[in-house]
Short mmCIF file of C-alpha atoms and ligand atoms in Angstrom, two decimals:
data_model
loop_
_atom_site.label_atom_id
_atom_site.label_comp_id
_atom_site.label_asym_id
_atom_site.label_seq_id
_atom_site.Cartn_x
_atom_site.Cartn_y
_atom_site.Cartn_z
CA MET A 8 0.21 -0.16 -0.02
CA ALA A 9 0.97 3.05 -0.71
CA LYS A 10 1.98 6.04 1.61
CA ASN A 11 -0.98 7.92 2.68
CA ASP A 12 -3.14 5.97 0.22
CA LEU A 13 -6.13 7.29 1.22
CA THR A 14 -8.54 5.76 -1.31
CA THR A 15 -7.22 2.57 -0.24
CA ARG A 16 -7.20 3.22 3.27
CA ASN A 17 -11.24 3.73 3.24
CA LEU A 18 -11.73 0.77 1.19
CA MET A 19 -10.59 -1.09 4.07
CA LEU A 20 -12.14 0.75 6.69
CA ASP A 21 -15.23 0.27 5.09
CA SER A 22 -15.19 -3.40 4.56
CA LEU A 23 -14.35 -4.02 7.90
CA LYS A 24 -17.29 -1.71 8.67
CA GLN A 25 -19.54 -3.63 6.48
CA TYR A 26 -18.23 -6.46 7.42
CA ALA A 27 -19.21 -6.29 10.57
CA LYS A 28 -22.30 -4.99 9.66
CA ASN A 29 -23.48 -8.26 8.25
CA ARG A 30 -21.85 -10.98 10.19
CA ILE A 31 -21.46 -9.62 14.21
CA SER A 32 -24.14 -9.30 15.84
CA PHE A 33 -24.79 -6.97 19.12
CA ASN A 34 -25.58 -11.23 19.80
CA LEU A 35 -23.18 -12.88 19.00
CA ILE A 36 -21.24 -10.51 21.09
CA ARG A 37 -23.46 -10.80 23.85
CA GLU A 38 -23.71 -15.29 24.00
CA HIS A 39 -19.31 -14.82 23.73
CA ASP A 40 -19.03 -13.37 25.79
CA ALA A 41 -21.41 -15.32 28.06
CA LYS A 42 -20.10 -17.42 27.59
CA ASN A 43 -16.19 -16.52 27.66
CA GLU A 44 -15.49 -18.15 24.67
CA ILE A 45 -13.19 -15.97 21.90
CA PRO A 46 -15.12 -16.47 18.11
CA LEU A 47 -13.20 -18.58 16.28
CA ASP A 48 -14.65 -18.72 12.93
CA ILE A 49 -15.15 -14.90 12.82
CA LEU A 50 -11.64 -14.56 13.09
CA LYS A 51 -10.93 -17.19 11.18
CA GLU A 52 -13.18 -15.48 8.39
CA MET A 53 -11.95 -12.02 8.92
CA TYR A 54 -8.26 -13.85 7.89
CA ASP A 55 -10.25 -15.16 5.13
CA HIS A 56 -8.46 -13.13 1.58
CA ASP A 57 -11.54 -13.08 0.04
CA ILE A 58 -14.02 -12.17 2.76
CA LEU A 59 -11.66 -9.23 4.73
CA GLY A 60 -7.66 -10.58 4.91
CA VAL A 61 -7.07 -8.40 8.07
CA HIS A 62 -4.17 -9.60 8.84
CA LEU A 63 -2.29 -8.93 5.99
CA LEU A 64 -1.96 -5.40 6.86
CA LEU A 65 0.88 -5.63 8.89
CA ILE A 66 3.10 -8.03 6.23
CA PRO A 67 5.00 -6.27 3.70
CA GLU A 68 4.23 -5.75 0.61
CA GLU A 69 7.47 -8.01 -1.21
CA TYR A 70 6.16 -11.26 1.20
CA GLY A 71 2.20 -11.29 0.21
CA GLY A 72 0.76 -8.33 2.47
CA LEU A 73 0.04 -4.44 2.21
CA GLY A 74 2.36 -3.52 3.79
CA GLY A 75 -0.15 -0.74 5.76
CA GLN A 76 1.64 2.12 7.21
CA THR A 77 1.26 3.40 10.56
CA THR A 78 -1.96 5.40 9.58
CA GLU A 79 -3.60 2.85 8.24
CA ILE A 80 -2.64 0.57 11.21
CA TYR A 81 -4.12 3.33 14.14
CA ARG A 82 -7.14 3.47 11.87
CA VAL A 83 -8.40 -0.37 11.49
CA CYS A 84 -7.45 -0.37 15.33
CA GLU A 85 -10.06 2.02 16.06
CA GLN A 86 -12.46 0.67 13.35
CA LEU A 87 -11.96 -2.75 15.24
CA ALA A 88 -12.09 -1.66 18.94
CA ARG A 89 -15.58 0.18 17.10
CA ILE A 90 -16.46 -3.55 16.85
CA ASP A 91 -15.30 -5.38 19.52
CA LEU A 92 -12.42 -5.31 21.74
CA GLY A 93 -11.84 -8.89 22.08
CA ILE A 94 -11.73 -9.73 18.14
CA ALA A 95 -9.93 -6.39 17.57
CA THR A 96 -7.90 -7.66 20.24
CA GLY A 97 -7.31 -11.55 18.28
CA VAL A 98 -6.38 -9.53 15.58
CA PHE A 99 -3.62 -7.45 17.26
CA ALA A 100 -2.10 -10.09 18.64
CA THR A 101 -1.26 -11.81 14.93
CA PHE A 102 0.21 -8.22 14.43
CA LEU A 103 1.58 -7.93 17.64
CA GLY A 104 3.02 -11.94 17.08
CA SER A 105 4.49 -10.91 13.83
CA ASP A 106 6.04 -7.14 14.86
CA PRO A 107 9.84 -9.15 16.64
CA LEU A 108 9.84 -10.29 13.09
CA ASN A 109 9.13 -7.45 11.53
CA VAL A 110 12.05 -6.00 13.45
CA GLY A 111 14.49 -8.06 13.75
CA GLY A 112 13.82 -9.98 11.24
CA THR A 113 16.17 -11.75 9.03
CA PRO A 114 15.64 -10.70 4.74
CA GLU A 115 15.14 -15.05 4.72
CA GLN A 116 13.35 -14.82 7.97
CA LYS A 117 10.86 -12.49 6.70
CA ALA A 118 10.25 -14.07 3.40
CA LYS A 119 9.54 -17.60 5.55
CA TRP A 120 7.56 -16.96 8.04
CA PHE A 121 5.43 -13.51 6.70
CA LYS A 122 4.52 -15.83 3.39
CA LYS A 123 3.40 -18.66 5.85
CA ILE A 124 1.18 -15.78 7.73
CA ALA A 125 -0.26 -13.87 4.88
CA HIS A 126 -0.92 -17.20 2.58
CA GLU A 127 -1.68 -19.75 5.28
CA ASN A 128 -3.86 -17.09 6.63
CA LYS A 129 -2.21 -18.19 10.79
CA LEU A 130 -2.70 -16.60 13.87
CA VAL A 131 0.46 -15.10 16.15
CA ALA A 132 1.19 -15.13 19.62
CA TYR A 133 3.66 -12.77 20.80
CA GLY A 134 4.99 -14.74 24.22
CA ALA A 135 6.91 -12.34 26.61
CA THR A 136 4.71 -11.60 30.17
CA GLU A 137 6.08 -14.16 32.95
CA ALA A 138 4.34 -14.29 36.27
CA ASP A 139 7.78 -11.93 37.67
CA ALA A 140 7.95 -10.49 34.28
CA GLY A 141 5.36 -7.96 33.73
CA SER A 142 6.62 -4.03 32.75
CA ASP A 143 10.55 -5.65 34.38
CA LEU A 144 10.83 -7.67 31.40
CA VAL A 145 14.02 -7.52 32.95
CA SER A 146 13.26 -11.16 35.43
CA LEU A 147 12.17 -13.14 32.30
CA ARG A 148 12.96 -16.72 33.48
CA THR A 149 12.50 -19.27 30.55
CA ARG A 150 15.79 -20.12 29.14
CA ALA A 151 17.06 -20.92 25.86
CA GLU A 152 20.15 -23.33 26.33
CA HIS A 153 22.05 -24.24 22.83
CA VAL A 154 22.03 -27.86 21.40
CA ILE A 155 25.21 -28.11 19.47
CA LYS A 156 26.79 -30.74 17.79
CA ASP A 157 29.67 -30.79 15.97
CA GLY A 158 30.96 -27.88 17.04
CA LYS A 159 27.90 -26.04 15.71
CA VAL A 160 25.21 -24.13 17.80
CA VAL A 161 22.37 -26.14 15.58
CA GLY A 162 19.72 -24.81 18.06
CA TYR A 163 17.85 -23.86 20.66
CA LYS A 164 15.77 -26.07 23.89
CA ILE A 165 13.51 -23.14 25.49
CA THR A 166 12.21 -24.23 29.31
CA GLY A 167 10.12 -21.88 31.42
CA SER A 168 6.38 -20.74 30.87
CA LYS A 169 4.76 -17.57 30.06
CA MET A 170 0.93 -15.76 31.67
CA TRP A 171 -1.31 -14.06 29.15
CA ILE A 172 -0.86 -14.78 26.02
CA SER A 173 -3.64 -12.85 23.81
CA ASN A 174 -4.48 -15.72 21.26
CA GLY A 175 -1.91 -17.99 23.26
CA GLY A 176 -4.83 -20.70 23.22
CA VAL A 177 -5.78 -20.75 19.87
CA ALA A 178 -2.54 -18.95 17.45
CA ASP A 179 -0.37 -21.56 15.38
CA ILE A 180 3.01 -19.40 15.12
CA TYR A 181 4.15 -17.70 19.00
CA THR A 182 7.50 -15.87 18.51
CA VAL A 183 8.91 -16.33 22.56
CA LEU A 184 11.35 -13.77 23.83
CA ALA A 185 13.64 -16.35 26.01
CA LEU A 186 16.78 -15.46 27.97
CA ALA A 187 19.79 -17.09 25.91
CA PRO A 188 23.76 -17.44 26.52
CA GLY A 189 23.87 -13.51 24.93
CA GLY A 190 21.25 -12.58 26.05
CA PRO A 191 17.64 -12.15 26.04
CA SER A 192 15.90 -13.53 22.31
CA TRP A 193 13.13 -14.03 20.39
CA PHE A 194 12.65 -16.87 18.65
CA ILE A 195 9.71 -18.58 16.22
CA VAL A 196 8.54 -21.83 17.69
CA GLU A 197 5.93 -23.81 16.47
CA LYS A 198 2.66 -25.18 17.75
CA GLY A 199 2.62 -29.22 18.27
CA THR A 200 6.70 -28.89 18.42
CA PRO A 201 7.08 -31.36 21.09
CA GLY A 202 7.10 -30.20 24.57
CA PHE A 203 4.75 -26.72 24.09
CA THR A 204 1.97 -27.17 25.51
CA GLN A 205 -0.95 -23.58 26.03
CA ASP A 206 -2.98 -23.62 29.35
CA ALA A 207 -6.85 -23.07 29.52
CA HIS A 208 -8.05 -19.64 28.72
CA GLU A 209 -8.51 -17.16 31.27
CA ASP A 210 -12.07 -15.97 32.55
CA LYS A 211 -11.49 -12.76 32.26
CA HIS A 212 -13.58 -9.39 32.99
CA GLY A 213 -13.60 -7.64 29.94
CA ILE A 214 -12.56 -8.32 26.24
CA ARG A 215 -13.91 -12.46 26.52
CA LEU A 216 -13.74 -12.77 23.47
CA SER A 217 -10.22 -12.56 22.69
CA ASN A 218 -8.33 -16.05 23.71
CA THR A 219 -5.86 -15.17 26.31
CA ALA A 220 -3.87 -18.21 27.77
CA GLY A 221 -0.60 -19.67 29.46
CA LEU A 222 2.20 -21.04 27.96
CA ALA A 223 4.42 -23.90 28.98
CA PHE A 224 7.61 -24.52 27.49
CA ASP A 225 9.64 -28.33 28.70
CA GLU A 226 12.53 -28.90 26.95
CA VAL A 227 11.21 -27.52 22.96
CA TYR A 228 14.18 -28.22 20.17
CA VAL A 229 13.68 -24.83 17.98
CA PRO A 230 16.29 -24.53 15.31
CA ALA A 231 18.95 -22.75 15.10
CA GLU A 232 17.33 -20.67 12.44
CA ASN A 233 13.97 -19.57 14.49
CA LEU A 234 16.23 -17.54 16.64
CA ILE A 235 14.51 -13.91 14.76
CA GLY A 236 17.79 -11.64 13.89
CA LEU A 237 19.85 -14.66 14.33
CA LYS A 238 21.77 -12.98 16.83
CA GLU A 239 21.29 -13.98 20.78
CA GLY A 240 20.67 -11.38 22.41
CA GLN A 241 18.81 -8.00 20.59
CA GLY A 242 15.82 -9.01 22.96
CA PHE A 243 14.65 -5.95 24.44
CA LEU A 244 16.06 -3.72 21.79
CA GLN A 245 13.41 -5.36 18.96
CA ALA A 246 10.68 -5.47 21.85
CA GLN A 247 11.27 -1.62 23.06
CA ALA A 248 10.55 -1.69 18.60
CA VAL A 249 7.74 -3.89 19.36
CA PHE A 250 7.03 -1.28 21.94
CA GLY A 251 6.46 1.86 19.22
CA TYR A 252 4.63 0.17 17.68
CA THR A 253 1.42 -1.19 20.05
CA ARG A 254 1.69 1.90 22.07
CA LEU A 255 0.41 3.48 19.16
CA MET A 256 -2.48 0.26 18.26
CA VAL A 257 -3.72 -0.06 22.14
CA ALA A 258 -4.12 4.10 22.08
CA ALA A 259 -6.29 3.85 18.72
CA PHE A 260 -7.94 0.61 21.16
CA GLY A 261 -9.23 3.04 23.08
CA LEU A 262 -10.49 5.84 21.19
CA GLY A 263 -12.39 3.22 19.03
CA GLY A 264 -13.72 0.76 22.22
CA GLY A 265 -15.49 4.91 23.43
CA GLU A 266 -16.13 6.62 20.62
CA GLU A 267 -18.11 3.65 20.15
CA ALA A 268 -19.34 3.17 23.99
CA VAL A 269 -20.25 7.77 23.09
CA GLU A 270 -22.12 6.84 20.16
CA THR A 271 -24.36 4.14 21.69
CA ALA A 272 -25.02 6.23 24.89
CA LEU A 273 -25.72 9.14 22.44
CA THR A 274 -29.11 7.61 20.83
CA TYR A 275 -30.24 6.56 23.92
CA ALA A 276 -30.43 10.03 24.90
CA GLN A 277 -32.12 10.49 21.57
CA GLN A 278 -34.40 7.81 22.39
CA ARG A 279 -35.04 8.06 25.87
CA ILE A 280 -38.06 11.11 27.15
CA GLN A 281 -37.84 12.20 30.63
CA ALA A 282 -40.26 15.03 31.70
CA GLY A 283 -40.81 15.37 28.55
CA GLY A 284 -38.47 15.17 25.72
CA PRO A 285 -35.54 13.33 25.17
CA LEU A 286 -32.14 13.18 27.42
CA ALA A 287 -30.36 14.64 24.36
CA GLU A 288 -31.90 17.36 24.31
CA LYS A 289 -31.23 18.49 28.50
CA GLN A 290 -28.10 20.62 28.70
CA GLY A 291 -27.63 19.04 32.41
CA PHE A 292 -27.41 15.20 30.84
CA MET A 293 -25.36 16.58 27.45
CA LEU A 294 -22.47 19.22 29.05
CA LYS A 295 -22.16 16.45 32.09
CA LEU A 296 -21.82 12.84 30.26
CA ILE A 297 -21.49 13.49 26.74
CA THR A 298 -19.77 16.37 25.73
CA PRO A 299 -16.82 16.17 27.60
CA HIS A 300 -15.86 12.38 26.27
CA TYR A 301 -16.07 13.91 22.76
CA VAL A 302 -14.19 17.29 23.27
CA ARG A 303 -11.80 14.04 24.97
CA PHE A 304 -11.52 11.91 21.71
CA GLU A 305 -10.74 14.82 19.84
CA ALA A 306 -8.03 16.07 22.05
CA ALA A 307 -7.27 11.82 22.31
CA ARG A 308 -7.15 12.27 18.28
CA ALA A 309 -5.02 15.15 17.57
CA TYR A 310 -2.98 13.66 19.79
CA ILE A 311 -3.19 10.48 18.20
CA ASP A 312 -1.86 12.31 15.10
CA TRP A 313 0.99 14.56 16.21
CA THR A 314 3.19 11.14 17.63
CA MET A 315 2.79 10.23 13.67
CA LEU A 316 3.75 13.17 12.51
CA PRO A 317 7.53 12.74 10.82
CA ASN A 318 9.39 15.63 12.12
CA ARG A 319 6.93 16.57 15.70
CA ALA A 320 7.49 19.73 16.95
CA THR A 321 8.99 19.15 20.65
CA LYS A 322 5.41 20.48 22.25
CA PRO A 323 1.52 18.80 21.00
CA PRO A 324 -0.04 20.90 18.66
CA LYS A 325 -2.63 23.55 21.50
CA MET A 326 -5.99 21.93 19.77
CA GLN A 327 -7.14 26.24 18.69
CA SER A 328 -9.69 25.53 15.99
CA LYS A 329 -12.88 23.67 17.96
CA PRO A 330 -14.85 26.89 20.23
CA TRP A 331 -15.85 24.14 22.88
CA ALA A 332 -12.57 22.94 22.67
CA ASP A 333 -10.67 25.97 23.93
CA LEU A 334 -14.29 26.21 26.47
CA ALA A 335 -13.03 22.34 27.70
CA ILE A 336 -9.54 23.86 27.96
CA ARG A 337 -10.70 26.26 30.18
CA LYS A 338 -14.05 24.24 32.19
CA ASN A 339 -9.78 22.01 33.30
CA PHE A 340 -12.02 18.52 30.92
CA LEU A 341 -8.52 18.43 29.43
C1 LIG B 118 -5.78 -9.75 28.36
C2 LIG B 118 -4.57 -9.56 28.48
C3 LIG B 118 -3.63 -10.00 27.29
C4 LIG B 118 -1.90 -9.73 27.48
N1 LIG B 118 -2.16 -10.03 26.02
C5 LIG B 118 -0.30 -10.53 26.27
C6 LIG B 118 0.37 -10.54 24.96
O1 LIG B 118 -0.37 -10.33 23.85
N2 LIG B 118 1.66 -10.77 24.64
C7 LIG B 118 1.68 -10.37 26.18
O2 LIG B 118 3.65 -10.59 26.88
N3 LIG B 118 1.70 -10.62 27.25
C8 LIG B 118 0.35 -9.83 28.09
N4 LIG B 118 -0.01 -9.21 28.30
C9 LIG B 118 1.19 -8.76 29.60
C10 LIG B 118 1.03 -7.22 29.50
O3 LIG B 118 1.72 -7.01 28.43
C11 LIG B 118 1.65 -7.23 31.70
O4 LIG B 118 0.32 -6.87 31.83
C12 LIG B 118 1.53 -6.19 31.09
O5 LIG B 118 3.29 -5.73 31.03
C13 LIG B 118 2.11 -5.64 32.27
O6 LIG B 118 2.74 -6.32 33.78
P1 LIG B 118 2.32 -7.03 34.81
O7 LIG B 118 0.48 -7.22 34.79
O8 LIG B 118 2.74 -7.97 35.90
O9 LIG B 118 2.13 -5.17 35.40
P2 LIG B 118 3.18 -5.36 36.93
O10 LIG B 118 4.55 -4.74 36.18
O11 LIG B 118 3.29 -5.82 37.76
O12 LIG B 118 2.33 -3.83 37.43
C14 LIG B 118 1.61 -3.49 37.51
C15 LIG B 118 1.38 -1.92 37.70
O13 LIG B 118 2.49 -1.42 38.12
C16 LIG B 118 3.20 0.23 37.46
N5 LIG B 118 4.64 -0.28 37.64
C17 LIG B 118 5.04 -1.51 37.82
N6 LIG B 118 7.10 -1.22 37.66
C18 LIG B 118 6.52 0.04 38.20
C19 LIG B 118 7.90 1.13 38.16
N7 LIG B 118 9.18 0.59 38.42
N8 LIG B 118 7.30 2.27 38.58
C20 LIG B 118 6.30 2.32 38.29
N9 LIG B 118 5.51 1.72 38.21
C21 LIG B 118 4.75 0.62 38.02
C22 LIG B 118 2.24 -0.85 36.81
O14 LIG B 118 2.77 0.13 35.28
C23 LIG B 118 0.99 -0.94 36.53
O15 LIG B 118 -0.15 0.17 36.90
C24 LIG B 118 -1.49 -9.74 28.71
C25 LIG B 118 -2.44 -9.25 29.18
C26 LIG B 118 -3.57 -8.27 29.41
C27 LIG B 118 -4.64 -8.10 30.84
#
């Protein structure tokens, strides 16, 4: 996809909206939420090239993807969040899981794995977090030991565990952070590799349509060619580079989910009659419960847009174009 290709971007967003309208009803979401179940058939359909091929967005064009730029990723994540945050997380996990390859893979690794993900519609997961290594990834305990043959490192044996991994129980391909002799490193592990098991899906409070599971590794053998970048000790640098994208995606989730929630509240406010008229016509209701959220969304969008400027100013711009934004700033809503 060419940079700033507005037509393609809008086409993609429209297809996503149309698909959600036809296939993902509120009842479907509610049923899966009650059962704490990922709608795997929906996710697979969304990956289908003839339907949406949503996973192609992050894959470079030379490997069969769409090569979406950050703006496309942000807008698609926003739209996904409007559908359902759990479904959005299921798609996001594939973006996230592919990212270590994006930022650190060799051209041969990218060709091999991206083509597999693109053409075979593979679900991917990103395995960094452990029981004692959340924000503090330095406390990582999962180890990758050398397997040596004829004096040469031919592979690694991974032992340890991960927790709270999105798509953890359903992915086909996993990128896994482990401590190799040369330092933290990312490895690619395929589902079904002997010694690799997935725990039961967590019973979460929210985003219940997203599968979240622990992973266990008992001397799981991966060939040396599955070490991302073919150099040990690059794991934290690569994870940091990945976070550059994921922070944007998570911000887009907050924006999309928030906008959808307030629009739902607004529709209700137009229908709900109290004291002789709809709630939407009552200043006390609108100015307290609806407008401040819209102001914050505009501020969030301006801030997200600002983070993507290539030569951005040192401070985010002040919103001056809309009178209500000035009013909100004066009233300390922002
Ligand atoms: C639904 C869900 C899906 C997830 N999916 C994935 C996934 O796909 N892959 C993956 O690898 N991980 C995943 N995670 C894990 C997620 O990345 C971690 O939860 C996150 O890194 C935070 O780690 P933690 O939960 O251990 O919190 P902690 O590290 O215990 O932090 C708790 C709080 O303390 C604050 N804090 C921590 N350290 C400091 C400090 N030094 N100074 C000040 N404040 C601090 C944190 O900001 C946070 O608010 C998922 C988690 C959830 C809930």
